[in-house]
């Protein structure tokens, strides 16, 4: 199989939040780095649960509907958000250190995770760690090629930011490989 002419780092970011708007309080963040290849390989990954003190201090959004939705989720998933929490400012500095500025940044839609991260960086007076033109939408990419991310999700780990980022990364890798191979639907 022909490789892409230039190996470009692909970075998938997924957030779990307590709101739906651009100022939503962040509960956790998962990030996965990979290069498009025949065999999906995670180059690096990052995961953090966020302590809510700084979210509250910055007046981040806690949406009643979202809180109610979380209360209906599996208690194991909810409890996992409370393990090893870090302050929001620490997490955002770690995210900046993790992200390669030249990477393509993938999220499920460009108006949720990315907008929440951008407002958070701005409130904390931190520089956004990616080039604006490198942001990609994995949901649109997937759906435009006739697939749904739901087809690939593991229901037992859905709403874990790292597991969701890994799932998105696998799908982006698979679809980019399909494009390379002339859209033959024979990749796994």
XYZ file of C-alpha atoms in Angstrom:
188
model
C 0.000 0.000 0.000
C 1.237 3.485 -0.804
C 1.816 5.615 2.265
C 0.743 9.243 2.372
C 3.500 11.367 0.867
C 4.136 13.008 4.204
C 3.667 11.378 7.593
C 1.473 13.766 9.512
C 0.737 13.239 13.180
C -2.993 12.830 13.789
C -4.309 13.848 17.215
C -7.812 12.990 18.396
C -9.247 14.877 21.364
C -12.393 13.954 23.261
C -13.935 15.715 26.241
C -16.520 14.680 28.759
C -18.273 17.737 30.152
C -21.025 18.925 32.481
C -22.481 21.331 29.924
C -23.142 21.704 26.210
C -21.941 25.200 25.354
C -18.494 26.645 24.651
C -18.003 27.367 28.364
C -18.979 23.873 29.534
C -17.185 22.591 32.626
C -14.701 19.898 31.620
C -14.987 16.579 33.485
C -12.257 14.680 31.631
C -10.091 14.794 28.533
C -8.655 12.009 26.412
C -6.106 12.514 23.636
C -4.595 10.000 21.225
C -1.715 10.501 18.769
C -1.231 8.248 15.747
C 0.039 8.173 12.188
C -2.157 6.751 9.426
C -0.971 3.206 8.710
C -2.143 -0.292 7.802
C -1.876 -1.347 11.425
C -3.438 1.151 13.813
C -0.857 2.038 16.458
C -1.277 4.565 19.239
C 1.916 6.628 19.316
C 1.040 8.377 22.566
C -2.002 9.062 24.723
C -3.101 11.385 27.493
C -5.985 11.168 29.933
C -6.984 13.309 32.891
C -9.996 13.765 35.095
C -10.553 17.380 36.062
C -11.185 18.576 39.614
C -14.113 20.977 39.509
C -12.792 23.807 41.738
C -11.203 25.769 38.859
C -14.201 25.110 36.557
C -16.412 26.691 39.228
C -13.991 29.552 39.884
C -14.003 30.372 36.139
C -17.811 30.166 36.125
C -17.807 27.341 33.558
C -21.233 25.988 32.578
C -23.008 23.229 34.514
C -26.115 22.448 32.487
C -29.019 20.849 34.421
C -29.950 18.583 31.487
C -26.361 17.378 31.175
C -26.070 16.750 34.926
C -29.367 14.804 34.805
C -28.028 12.834 31.829
C -24.842 11.954 33.765
C -26.973 10.796 36.712
C -28.669 8.300 34.381
C -25.352 6.812 33.218
C -23.712 3.688 34.603
C -22.377 4.446 38.109
C -19.022 2.915 37.133
C -18.589 5.506 34.374
C -19.561 8.337 36.739
C -17.238 7.131 39.507
C -14.346 6.869 37.042
C -14.544 10.659 36.568
C -13.652 11.149 40.236
C -10.408 9.147 40.191
C -7.055 10.993 40.256
C -8.559 14.396 39.489
C -6.194 17.248 38.635
C -6.772 21.020 38.676
C -8.021 22.404 35.356
C -5.024 24.715 34.879
C -2.601 21.819 35.385
C -4.509 19.676 32.880
C -4.529 22.446 30.263
C -0.767 22.972 30.640
C -0.255 19.212 30.229
C -2.439 19.290 27.101
C -0.317 22.111 25.667
C 2.858 20.096 26.368
C 1.313 16.977 24.808
C 0.022 18.415 21.523
C 2.346 18.792 18.526
C 1.489 22.159 16.932
C 1.909 20.627 13.446
C -0.533 17.771 14.105
C -3.976 17.503 12.539
C -6.470 17.839 15.399
C -9.595 15.665 15.154
C -12.766 15.986 17.255
C -16.398 14.928 16.918
C -17.573 18.211 15.413
C -15.609 21.445 15.466
C -18.138 23.303 17.601
C -17.964 21.254 20.802
C -14.613 19.939 22.096
C -12.536 22.522 20.216
C -14.683 25.487 21.244
C -14.683 24.357 24.883
C -10.906 23.955 24.871
C -10.417 27.350 23.191
C -12.521 29.178 25.793
C -10.707 27.339 28.580
C -7.279 28.267 27.214
C -8.452 31.881 26.852
C -9.817 32.049 30.407
C -6.547 30.625 31.736
C -4.534 33.006 29.501
C -2.827 30.093 27.760
C -1.914 29.776 24.101
C -3.983 27.429 21.938
C -1.585 24.578 21.074
C -2.674 23.905 17.497
C -2.755 25.740 14.207
C -6.307 26.930 13.454
C -6.280 25.389 9.973
C -5.325 21.940 11.305
C -8.657 21.271 13.054
C -10.658 18.402 11.553
C -14.167 17.051 12.195
C -14.227 13.261 12.541
C -18.042 13.105 12.656
C -18.480 14.846 9.294
C -15.553 12.934 7.779
C -17.079 9.624 8.910
C -20.645 10.417 7.848
C -19.657 11.862 4.462
C -18.007 8.523 3.685
C -21.216 6.677 4.590
C -20.394 5.482 8.100
C -21.511 6.292 11.621
C -19.176 6.464 14.606
C -21.870 4.593 16.579
C -21.094 1.503 14.487
C -17.605 1.340 15.998
C -18.193 2.336 19.637
C -17.950 -0.082 22.528
C -21.076 0.665 24.602
C -19.323 -0.502 27.774
C -16.680 2.231 27.561
C -18.590 4.978 25.745
C -18.294 8.311 27.604
C -14.786 7.621 28.777
C -12.858 10.403 27.029
C -9.781 8.280 26.308
C -11.764 5.277 25.048
C -13.863 7.571 22.845
C -10.697 9.245 21.467
C -9.191 5.822 20.691
C -12.384 4.762 18.894
C -12.397 7.969 16.835
C -8.706 7.533 16.005
C -9.267 3.950 14.808
C -12.129 5.080 12.564
C -10.179 8.047 11.123
C -7.250 5.712 10.440
C -9.519 3.133 8.781
C -11.258 5.711 6.573
C -8.018 7.407 5.545
C -6.674 3.974 4.588
C -9.859 3.335 2.567
C -9.308 6.598 0.698
C -5.700 5.587 0.011
C -6.904 2.224 -1.300
C -9.480 3.728 -3.661
C -12.462 3.393 -1.269
C -12.409 -0.406 -1.178
C -14.420 -1.343 1.898
C -12.088 -4.186 2.812
C -10.207 -2.653 5.700
C -10.898 -3.682 9.282
